[in-house]
CSV table of C-alpha atoms in Angstrom, one decimal:
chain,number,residue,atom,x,y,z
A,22,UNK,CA,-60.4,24.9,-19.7
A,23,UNK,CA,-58.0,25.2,-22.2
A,24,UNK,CA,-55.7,27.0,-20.0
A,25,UNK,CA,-55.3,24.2,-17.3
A,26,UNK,CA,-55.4,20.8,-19.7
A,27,UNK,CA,-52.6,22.2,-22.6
A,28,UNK,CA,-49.9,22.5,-19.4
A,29,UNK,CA,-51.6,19.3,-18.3
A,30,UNK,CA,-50.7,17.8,-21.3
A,31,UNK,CA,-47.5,19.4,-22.6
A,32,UNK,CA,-46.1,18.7,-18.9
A,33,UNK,CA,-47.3,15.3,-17.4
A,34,UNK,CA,-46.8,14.0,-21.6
A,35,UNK,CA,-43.3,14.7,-21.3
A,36,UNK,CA,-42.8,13.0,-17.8
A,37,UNK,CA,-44.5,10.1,-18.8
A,38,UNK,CA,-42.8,9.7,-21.6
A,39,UNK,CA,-39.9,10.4,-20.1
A,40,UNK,CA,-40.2,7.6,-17.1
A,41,UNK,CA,-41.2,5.6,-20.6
A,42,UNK,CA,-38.8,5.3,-22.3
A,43,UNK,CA,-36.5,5.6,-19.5
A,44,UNK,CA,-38.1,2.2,-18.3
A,45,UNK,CA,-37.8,0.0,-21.8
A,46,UNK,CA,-34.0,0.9,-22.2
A,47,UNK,CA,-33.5,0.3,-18.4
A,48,UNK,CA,-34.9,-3.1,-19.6
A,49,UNK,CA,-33.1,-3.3,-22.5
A,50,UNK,CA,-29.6,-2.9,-20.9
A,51,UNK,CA,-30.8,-5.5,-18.2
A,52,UNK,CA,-31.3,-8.1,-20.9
A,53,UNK,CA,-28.3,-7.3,-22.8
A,54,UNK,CA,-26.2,-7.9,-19.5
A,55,UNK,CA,-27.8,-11.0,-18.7
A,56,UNK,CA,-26.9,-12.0,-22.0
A,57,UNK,CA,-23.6,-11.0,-22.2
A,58,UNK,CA,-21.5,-12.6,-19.0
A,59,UNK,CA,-18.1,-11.6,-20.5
A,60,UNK,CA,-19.0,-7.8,-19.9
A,61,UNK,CA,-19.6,-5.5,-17.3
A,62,UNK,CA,-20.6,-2.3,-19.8
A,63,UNK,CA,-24.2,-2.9,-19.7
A,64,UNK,CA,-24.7,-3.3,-15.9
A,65,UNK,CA,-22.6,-0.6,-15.9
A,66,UNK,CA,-24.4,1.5,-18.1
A,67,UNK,CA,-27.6,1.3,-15.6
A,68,UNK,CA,-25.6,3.9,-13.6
A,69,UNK,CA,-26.8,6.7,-16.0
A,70,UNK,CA,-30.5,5.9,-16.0
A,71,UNK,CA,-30.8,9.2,-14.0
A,72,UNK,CA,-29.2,11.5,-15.9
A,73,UNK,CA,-30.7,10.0,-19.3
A,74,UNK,CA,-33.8,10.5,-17.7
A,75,UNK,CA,-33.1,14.2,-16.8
A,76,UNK,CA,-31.9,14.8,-20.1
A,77,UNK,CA,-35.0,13.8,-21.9
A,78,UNK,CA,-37.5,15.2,-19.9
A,79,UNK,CA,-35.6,18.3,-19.9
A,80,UNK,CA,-35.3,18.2,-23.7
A,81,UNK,CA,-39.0,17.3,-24.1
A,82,UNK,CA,-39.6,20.4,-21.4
A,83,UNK,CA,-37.3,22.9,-23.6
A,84,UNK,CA,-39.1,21.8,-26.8
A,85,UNK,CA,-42.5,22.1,-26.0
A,86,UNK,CA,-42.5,24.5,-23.4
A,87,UNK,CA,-43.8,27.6,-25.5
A,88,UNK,CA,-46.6,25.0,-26.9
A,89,UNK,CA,-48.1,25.1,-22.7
A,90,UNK,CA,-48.6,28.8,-22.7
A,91,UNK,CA,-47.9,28.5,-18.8
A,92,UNK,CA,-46.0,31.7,-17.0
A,93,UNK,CA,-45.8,33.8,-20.1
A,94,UNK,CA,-44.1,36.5,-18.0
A,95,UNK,CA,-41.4,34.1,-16.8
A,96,UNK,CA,-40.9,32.5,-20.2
A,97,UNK,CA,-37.5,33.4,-20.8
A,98,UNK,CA,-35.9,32.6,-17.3
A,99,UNK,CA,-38.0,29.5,-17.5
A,100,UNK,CA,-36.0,28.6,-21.2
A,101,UNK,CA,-33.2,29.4,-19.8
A,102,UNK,CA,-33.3,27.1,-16.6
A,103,UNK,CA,-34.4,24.3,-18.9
A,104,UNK,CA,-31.2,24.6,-21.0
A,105,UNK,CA,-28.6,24.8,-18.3
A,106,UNK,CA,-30.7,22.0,-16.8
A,107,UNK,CA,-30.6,20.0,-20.1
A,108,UNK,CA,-26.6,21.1,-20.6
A,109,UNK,CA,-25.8,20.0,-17.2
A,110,UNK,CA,-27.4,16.4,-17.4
A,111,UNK,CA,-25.8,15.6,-21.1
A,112,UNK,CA,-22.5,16.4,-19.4
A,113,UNK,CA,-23.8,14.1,-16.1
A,114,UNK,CA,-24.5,11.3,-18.8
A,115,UNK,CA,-21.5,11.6,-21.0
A,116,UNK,CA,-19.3,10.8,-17.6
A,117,UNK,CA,-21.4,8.3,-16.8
A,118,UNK,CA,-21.0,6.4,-20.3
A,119,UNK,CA,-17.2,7.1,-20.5
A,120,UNK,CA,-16.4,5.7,-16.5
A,121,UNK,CA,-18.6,2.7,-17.8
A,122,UNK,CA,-16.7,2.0,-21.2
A,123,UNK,CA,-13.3,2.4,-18.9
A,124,UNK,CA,-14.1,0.6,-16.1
A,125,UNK,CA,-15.9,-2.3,-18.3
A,126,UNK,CA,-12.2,-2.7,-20.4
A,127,UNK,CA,-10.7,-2.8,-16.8
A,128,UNK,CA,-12.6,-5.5,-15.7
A,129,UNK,CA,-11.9,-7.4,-19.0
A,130,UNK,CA,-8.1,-6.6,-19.0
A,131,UNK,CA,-8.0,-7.7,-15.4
A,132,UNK,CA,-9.8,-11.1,-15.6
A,133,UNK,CA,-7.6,-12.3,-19.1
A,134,UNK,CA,-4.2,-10.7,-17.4
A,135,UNK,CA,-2.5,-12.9,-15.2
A,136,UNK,CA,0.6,-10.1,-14.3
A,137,UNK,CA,-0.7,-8.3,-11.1
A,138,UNK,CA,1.4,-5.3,-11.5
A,139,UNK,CA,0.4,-4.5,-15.0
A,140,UNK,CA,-3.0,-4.6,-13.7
A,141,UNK,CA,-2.2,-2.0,-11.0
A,142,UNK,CA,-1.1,-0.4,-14.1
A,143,UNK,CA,-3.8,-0.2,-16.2
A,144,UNK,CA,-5.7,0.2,-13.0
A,145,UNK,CA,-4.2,3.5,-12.1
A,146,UNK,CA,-4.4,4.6,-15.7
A,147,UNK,CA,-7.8,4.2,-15.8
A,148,UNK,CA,-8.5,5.9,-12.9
A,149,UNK,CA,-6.9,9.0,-13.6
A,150,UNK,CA,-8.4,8.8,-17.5
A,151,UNK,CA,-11.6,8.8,-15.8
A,152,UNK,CA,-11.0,12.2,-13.8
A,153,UNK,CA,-9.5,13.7,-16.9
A,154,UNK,CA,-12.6,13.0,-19.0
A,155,UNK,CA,-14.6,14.3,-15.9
A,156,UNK,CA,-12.8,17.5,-15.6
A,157,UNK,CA,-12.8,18.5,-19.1
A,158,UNK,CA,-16.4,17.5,-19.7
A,159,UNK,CA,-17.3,19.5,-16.8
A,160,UNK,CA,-15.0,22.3,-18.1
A,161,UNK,CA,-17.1,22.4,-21.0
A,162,UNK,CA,-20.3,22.0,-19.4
A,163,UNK,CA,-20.0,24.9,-17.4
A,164,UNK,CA,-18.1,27.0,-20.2
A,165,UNK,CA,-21.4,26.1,-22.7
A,166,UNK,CA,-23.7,27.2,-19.8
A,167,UNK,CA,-22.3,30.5,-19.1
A,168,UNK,CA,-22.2,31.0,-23.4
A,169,UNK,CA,-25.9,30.8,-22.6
A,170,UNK,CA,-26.3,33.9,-21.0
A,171,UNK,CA,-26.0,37.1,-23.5
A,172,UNK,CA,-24.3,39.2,-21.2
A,173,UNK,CA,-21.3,36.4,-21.3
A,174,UNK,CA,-21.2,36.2,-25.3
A,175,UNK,CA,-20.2,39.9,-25.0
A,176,UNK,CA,-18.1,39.5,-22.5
A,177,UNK,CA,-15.7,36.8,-24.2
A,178,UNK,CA,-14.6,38.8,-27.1
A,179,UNK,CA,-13.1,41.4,-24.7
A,180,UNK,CA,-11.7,37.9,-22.9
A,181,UNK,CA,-9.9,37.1,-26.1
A,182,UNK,CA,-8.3,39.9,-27.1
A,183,UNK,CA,-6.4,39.4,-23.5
A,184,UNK,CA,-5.9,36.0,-23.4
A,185,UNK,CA,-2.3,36.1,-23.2
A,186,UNK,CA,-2.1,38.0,-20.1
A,187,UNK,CA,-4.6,36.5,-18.4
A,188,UNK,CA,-2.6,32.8,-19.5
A,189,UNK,CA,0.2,34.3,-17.5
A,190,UNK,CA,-1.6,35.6,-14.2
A,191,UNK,CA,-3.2,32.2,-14.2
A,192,UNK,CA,-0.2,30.2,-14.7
A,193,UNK,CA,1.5,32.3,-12.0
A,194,UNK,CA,-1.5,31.9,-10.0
A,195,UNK,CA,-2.4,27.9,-10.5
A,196,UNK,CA,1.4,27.2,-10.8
A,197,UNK,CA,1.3,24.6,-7.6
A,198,UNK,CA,-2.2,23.4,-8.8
A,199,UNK,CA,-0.9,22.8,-12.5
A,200,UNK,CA,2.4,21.1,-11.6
A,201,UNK,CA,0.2,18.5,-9.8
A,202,UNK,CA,-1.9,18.5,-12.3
A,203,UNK,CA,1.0,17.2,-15.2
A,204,UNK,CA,2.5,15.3,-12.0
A,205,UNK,CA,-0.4,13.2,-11.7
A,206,UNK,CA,-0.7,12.9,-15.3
A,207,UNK,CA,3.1,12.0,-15.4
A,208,UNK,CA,2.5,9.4,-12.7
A,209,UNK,CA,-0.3,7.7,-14.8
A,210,UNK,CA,1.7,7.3,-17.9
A,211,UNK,CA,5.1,7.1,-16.6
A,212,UNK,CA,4.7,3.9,-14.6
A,213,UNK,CA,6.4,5.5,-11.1
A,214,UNK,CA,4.2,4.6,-9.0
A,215,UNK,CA,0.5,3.0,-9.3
A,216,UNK,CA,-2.4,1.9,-7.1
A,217,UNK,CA,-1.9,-1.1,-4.4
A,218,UNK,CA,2.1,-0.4,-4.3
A,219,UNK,CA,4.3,-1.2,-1.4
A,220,UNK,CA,6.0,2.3,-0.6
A,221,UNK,CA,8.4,4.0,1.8
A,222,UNK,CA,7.6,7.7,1.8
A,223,UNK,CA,9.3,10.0,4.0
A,224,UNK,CA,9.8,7.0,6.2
A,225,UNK,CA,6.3,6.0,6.6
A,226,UNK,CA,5.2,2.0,4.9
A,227,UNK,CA,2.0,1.5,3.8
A,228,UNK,CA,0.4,1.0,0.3
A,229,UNK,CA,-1.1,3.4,-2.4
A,230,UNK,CA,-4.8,4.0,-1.5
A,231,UNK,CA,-5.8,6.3,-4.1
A,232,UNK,CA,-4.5,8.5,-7.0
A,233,UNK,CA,-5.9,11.5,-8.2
A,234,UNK,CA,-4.8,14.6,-10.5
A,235,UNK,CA,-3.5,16.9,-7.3
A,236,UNK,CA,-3.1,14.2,-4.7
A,237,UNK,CA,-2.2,10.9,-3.3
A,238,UNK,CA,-3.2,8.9,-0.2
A,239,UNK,CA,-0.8,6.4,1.0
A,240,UNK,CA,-3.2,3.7,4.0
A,241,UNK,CA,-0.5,3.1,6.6
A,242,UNK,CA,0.5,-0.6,8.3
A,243,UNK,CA,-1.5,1.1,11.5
A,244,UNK,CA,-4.6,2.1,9.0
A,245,UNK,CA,-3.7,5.6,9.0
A,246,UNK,CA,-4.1,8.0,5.7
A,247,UNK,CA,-1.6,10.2,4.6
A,248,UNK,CA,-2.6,12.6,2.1
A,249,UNK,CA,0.5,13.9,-0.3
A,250,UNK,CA,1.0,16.0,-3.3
A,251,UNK,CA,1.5,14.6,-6.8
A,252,UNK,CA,4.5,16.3,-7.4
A,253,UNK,CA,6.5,14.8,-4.2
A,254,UNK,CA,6.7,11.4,-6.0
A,255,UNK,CA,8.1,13.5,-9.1
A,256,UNK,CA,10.2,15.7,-7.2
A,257,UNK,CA,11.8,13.5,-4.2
A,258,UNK,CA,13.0,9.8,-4.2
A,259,UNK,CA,11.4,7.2,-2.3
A,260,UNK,CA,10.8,3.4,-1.8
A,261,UNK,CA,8.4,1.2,-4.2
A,262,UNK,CA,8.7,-2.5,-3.0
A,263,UNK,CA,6.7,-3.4,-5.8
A,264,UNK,CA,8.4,-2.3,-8.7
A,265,UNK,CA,9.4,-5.0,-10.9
A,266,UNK,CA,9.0,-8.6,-9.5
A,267,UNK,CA,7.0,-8.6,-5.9
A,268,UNK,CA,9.7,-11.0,-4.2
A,269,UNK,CA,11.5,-9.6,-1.4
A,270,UNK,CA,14.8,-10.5,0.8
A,271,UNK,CA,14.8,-9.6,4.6
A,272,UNK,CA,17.1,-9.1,7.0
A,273,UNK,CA,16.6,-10.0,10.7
A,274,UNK,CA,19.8,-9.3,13.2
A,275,UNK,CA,20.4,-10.7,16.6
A,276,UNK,CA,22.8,-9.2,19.5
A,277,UNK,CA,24.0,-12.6,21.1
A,278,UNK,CA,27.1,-13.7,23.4
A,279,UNK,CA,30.6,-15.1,21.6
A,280,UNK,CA,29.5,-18.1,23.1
A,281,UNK,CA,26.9,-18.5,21.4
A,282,UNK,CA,26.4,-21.6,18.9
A,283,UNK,CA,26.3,-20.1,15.4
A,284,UNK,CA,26.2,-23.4,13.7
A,285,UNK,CA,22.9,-24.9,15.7
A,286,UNK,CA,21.6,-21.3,15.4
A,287,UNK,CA,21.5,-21.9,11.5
A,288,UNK,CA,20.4,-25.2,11.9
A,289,UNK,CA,17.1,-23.7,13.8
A,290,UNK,CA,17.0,-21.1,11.5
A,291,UNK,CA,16.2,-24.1,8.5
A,292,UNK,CA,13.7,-25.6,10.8
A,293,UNK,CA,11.9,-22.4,11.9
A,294,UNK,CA,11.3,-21.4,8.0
A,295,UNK,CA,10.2,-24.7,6.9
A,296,UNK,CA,7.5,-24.5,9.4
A,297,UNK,CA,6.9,-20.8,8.1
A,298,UNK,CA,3.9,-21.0,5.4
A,299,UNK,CA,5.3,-17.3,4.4
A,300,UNK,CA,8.6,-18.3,3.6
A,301,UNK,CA,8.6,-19.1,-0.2
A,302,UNK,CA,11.9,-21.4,0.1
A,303,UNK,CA,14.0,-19.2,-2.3
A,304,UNK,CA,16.9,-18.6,0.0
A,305,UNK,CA,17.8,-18.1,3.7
A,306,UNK,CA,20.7,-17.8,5.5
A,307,UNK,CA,23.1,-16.9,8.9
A,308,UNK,CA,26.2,-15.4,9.5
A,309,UNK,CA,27.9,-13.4,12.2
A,310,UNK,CA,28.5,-9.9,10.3
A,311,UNK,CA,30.2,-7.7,13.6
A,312,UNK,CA,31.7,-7.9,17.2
A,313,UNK,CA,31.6,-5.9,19.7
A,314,UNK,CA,33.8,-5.9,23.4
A,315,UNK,CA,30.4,-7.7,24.7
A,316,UNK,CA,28.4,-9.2,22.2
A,317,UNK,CA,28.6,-10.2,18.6
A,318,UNK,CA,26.1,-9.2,15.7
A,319,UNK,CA,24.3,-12.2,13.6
A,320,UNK,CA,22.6,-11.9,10.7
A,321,UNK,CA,19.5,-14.0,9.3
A,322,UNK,CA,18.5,-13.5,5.8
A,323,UNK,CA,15.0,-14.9,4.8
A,324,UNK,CA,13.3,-14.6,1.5
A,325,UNK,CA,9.6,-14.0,0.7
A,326,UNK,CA,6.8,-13.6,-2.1
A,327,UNK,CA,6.1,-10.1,-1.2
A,328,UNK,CA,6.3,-7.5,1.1
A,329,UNK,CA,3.6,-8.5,3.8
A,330,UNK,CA,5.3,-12.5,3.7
A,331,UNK,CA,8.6,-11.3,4.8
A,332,UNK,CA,6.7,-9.0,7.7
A,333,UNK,CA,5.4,-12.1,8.5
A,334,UNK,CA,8.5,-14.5,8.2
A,335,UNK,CA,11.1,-11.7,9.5
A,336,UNK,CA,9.0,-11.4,12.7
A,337,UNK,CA,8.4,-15.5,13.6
A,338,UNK,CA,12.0,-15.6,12.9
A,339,UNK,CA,13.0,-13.0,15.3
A,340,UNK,CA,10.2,-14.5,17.8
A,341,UNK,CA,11.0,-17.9,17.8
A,342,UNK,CA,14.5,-17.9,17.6
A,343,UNK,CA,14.8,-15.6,20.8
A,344,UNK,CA,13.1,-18.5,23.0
A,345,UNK,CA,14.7,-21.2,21.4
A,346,UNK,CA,17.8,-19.1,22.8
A,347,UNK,CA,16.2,-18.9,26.1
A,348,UNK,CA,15.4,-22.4,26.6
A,349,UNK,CA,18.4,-24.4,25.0
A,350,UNK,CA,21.1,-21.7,24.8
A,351,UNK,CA,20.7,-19.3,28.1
A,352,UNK,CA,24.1,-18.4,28.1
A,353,UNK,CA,24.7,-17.4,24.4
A,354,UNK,CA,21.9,-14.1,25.4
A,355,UNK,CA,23.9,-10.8,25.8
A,356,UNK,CA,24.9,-10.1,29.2
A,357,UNK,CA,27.5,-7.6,31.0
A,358,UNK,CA,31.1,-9.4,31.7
A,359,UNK,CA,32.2,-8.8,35.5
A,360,UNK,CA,34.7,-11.3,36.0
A,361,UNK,CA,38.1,-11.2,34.9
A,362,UNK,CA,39.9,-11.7,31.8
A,363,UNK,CA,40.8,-15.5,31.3
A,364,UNK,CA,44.2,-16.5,31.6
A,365,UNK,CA,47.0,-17.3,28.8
A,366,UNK,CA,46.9,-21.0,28.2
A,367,UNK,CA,49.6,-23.1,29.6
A,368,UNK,CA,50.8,-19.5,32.1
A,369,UNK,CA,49.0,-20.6,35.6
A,370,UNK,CA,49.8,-24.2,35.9
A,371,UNK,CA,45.7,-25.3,36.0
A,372,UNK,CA,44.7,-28.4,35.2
A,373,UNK,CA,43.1,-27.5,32.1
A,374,UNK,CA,45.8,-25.7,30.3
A,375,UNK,CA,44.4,-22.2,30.9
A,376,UNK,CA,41.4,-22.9,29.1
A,377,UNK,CA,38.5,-20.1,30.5
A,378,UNK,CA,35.3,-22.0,32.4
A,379,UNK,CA,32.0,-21.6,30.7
A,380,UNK,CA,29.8,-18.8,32.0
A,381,UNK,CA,27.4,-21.8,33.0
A,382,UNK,CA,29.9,-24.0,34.6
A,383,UNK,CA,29.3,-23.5,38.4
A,384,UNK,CA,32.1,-23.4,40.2
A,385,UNK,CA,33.0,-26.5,42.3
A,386,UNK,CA,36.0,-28.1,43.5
A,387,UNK,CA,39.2,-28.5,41.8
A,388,UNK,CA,40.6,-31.6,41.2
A,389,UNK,CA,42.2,-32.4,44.6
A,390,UNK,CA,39.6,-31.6,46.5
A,391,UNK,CA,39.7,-28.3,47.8
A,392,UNK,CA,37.9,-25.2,46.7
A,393,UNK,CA,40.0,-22.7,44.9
A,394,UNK,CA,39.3,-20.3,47.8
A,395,UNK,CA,40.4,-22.4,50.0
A,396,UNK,CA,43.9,-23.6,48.8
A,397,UNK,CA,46.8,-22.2,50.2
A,398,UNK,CA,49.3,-19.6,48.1
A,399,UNK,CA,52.5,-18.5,48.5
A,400,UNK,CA,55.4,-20.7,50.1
A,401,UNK,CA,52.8,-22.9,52.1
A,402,UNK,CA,51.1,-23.8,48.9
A,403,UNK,CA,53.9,-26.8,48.4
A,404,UNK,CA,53.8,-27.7,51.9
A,405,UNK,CA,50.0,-28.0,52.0
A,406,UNK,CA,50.4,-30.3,48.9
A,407,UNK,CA,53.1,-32.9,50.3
A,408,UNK,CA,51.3,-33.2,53.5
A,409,UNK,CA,48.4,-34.6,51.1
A,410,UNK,CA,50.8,-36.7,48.9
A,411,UNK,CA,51.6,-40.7,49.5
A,412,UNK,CA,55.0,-41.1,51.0
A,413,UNK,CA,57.4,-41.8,47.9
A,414,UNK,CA,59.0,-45.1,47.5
A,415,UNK,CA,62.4,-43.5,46.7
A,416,UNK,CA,62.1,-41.7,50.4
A,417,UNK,CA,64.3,-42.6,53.0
């Protein structure tokens, strides 16, 4: 009877006391969060019920284990299991605890901070803190573990004594993993490039995603993920649109006719950006910047508060100015030239002085009368004209 009730007891007295006193502090961190509305560290500390649980029954298992007189035979791989079990969930816990102290300054730093790309900042720092605390704790979790095992103790003195050359196969080895590695910690601390950033990379726009030691995951305009090294953003330039002050100046060019009305063109430029809620009013303007034998270039510039407001204003700007075009302007849209050059003024005797017809002029009569196909050239030309004139008081 003795046999069955003392593992009984050793065993269901450490779960119970286990799920105990995992319950009062479970209750105890609930209070203290309702309590304290200016943090987030106790809620956040709830995250590591599990592992604190694991970590005391596991301690209370290891402790009084050889007090249960259960599997005699299997005692020793049974210790053993317990204290990589009990190793493991301290190292579980401590990563719980630090990602909840870091994250509960984040959120404390971010509400009291009113400068959004400090926060990215601090943001990105944090994150990468966290996986550095993660890795090394895990690191020496696993290191402590294999110390466990006797075989291992033996082996790391003949590990030592060729440290050095196994530093240098590794380095060779790991040398793409460990420039990513400083590279991500370069981008934490350096302040190149942080989470929620407007980039160009490799000619691709979209915004940081997510930062880790080796990687980086720019989301796309179109919601696609591009996954990139660490050590491109140390290595190669590219574009960070929100590096310093978020504002932004866009461009937006139109091919139009040399006919077309440049001054009422920046006149409907004003109009279309005050009716644009993305334009922040800062500046705009539009000038004619080159020519061509057919058209001529103009150039809008539009200001915004960041880089998804001038999307927004550069492409109503390009939209609406087009149809205003259309409807009020037709002939000031490109179009091919087929007729021929215009005369030098004052060179062909017309009426008015050589000066070229509009493109949407139709043609009609001239001012006598008769179609400028129809009229006579040459010697008859004066005939045809007298025989249309008054008689002349001065005639005979």
């Amino acid at each position: 009877m003795e046999n069955v009730l003392r593992p009984l007891i050793v065993i269901g007295g450490s779960v119970v006391l286990t799920l105990l006193i995992g319950w009062v502090t479970d209750l105890l961190l609930r209070k203290a969060d309702a309590r304290h509305d200016d943090t987030t560290l106790w809620g956040l500390l709830r995250r590591g019920r599990v592992p604190y649980q694991l970590l005391i029954c596991a301690a209370f298992l290891r402790g009084s284990y050889d007090q249960a007189q259960l599997l005699e035979e299997h005692r020793i791989g049974i210790g053993q299991t317990l204290t990589l079990v009990l190793i493991g969930a301290t190292a579980w816990l401590m990563i719980r605890v630090a990602a909840a102290i870091v994250e509960s300054s984040y959120a404390r730093y971010a509400r009291a901070s009113r400068d959004a790309a400090r926060v990215r900042r601090v943001r990105t720092q944090v994150t990468l803190i966290t996986r550095v605390v993660a890795a090394v704790v895990g690191v020496v979790a696993v290191a402590s573990m294999l110390l466990t095992f006797p075989a291992m103790r033996a082996a790391g003195a003949s590990l030592l004594a060729s440290a050095g050359v196994l530093g240098i196969v590794a380095g060779v080895a790991a040398q793409s993993t460990l420039a990513n590695l400083f590279a991500g910690l370069q981008i934490a601390f350096g302040d190149m490039v942080r989470i929620g950033d407007t980039v160009v990379v490799d000619g691709e726009w979209g915004t940081i995603e997510e930062i880790t030691l080796t990687f980086l995951t720019v989301r796309t305009w179109d919601e696609r993920r591009i996954t990139m090294p660490v050590s491109y953003f140390t290595s190669k330039p590219f574009e960070n649109w929100s590096r310093g002050t978020p504002q932004m100046t866009g461009i937006v060019y139109f091919q139009v006719d040399h006919s077309a009305p440049v001054d009422a063109m920046r006149e409907q430029l004003r109009e279309i950006l005050r009716a644009c809620p993305a334009w922040d009013g800062r500046s705009y303007g539009l000038v004619v910047t080159d020519t061509t034998p057919n058209t001529m270039e103009v150039r809008a510039l539009v200001t915004a508060k960041d880089a998804d407001d001038i999307w927004t204003v550069r492409v109503t700007v390009r939209e609406q100015m087009i149809r205003w075009l259309y409807v009020e302007h037709p002939y000031a849209l490109p179009r091919v030239n087929t007729a021929d050059a215009a005369p030098v003024p004052g060179e062909d005797g017309s009426p008015n002085g050589g000066r070229p017809r509009p493109a949407h002029e139709p043609a009609g009569p001239n001012s006598e009368g008769t179609h400028p196909a129809q009229e006579p050239s040459g010697p008859d030309r004066g005939a045809a004209r007298r025989a249309h004139e008054p008689p002349s008081p001065n005639r005979g």
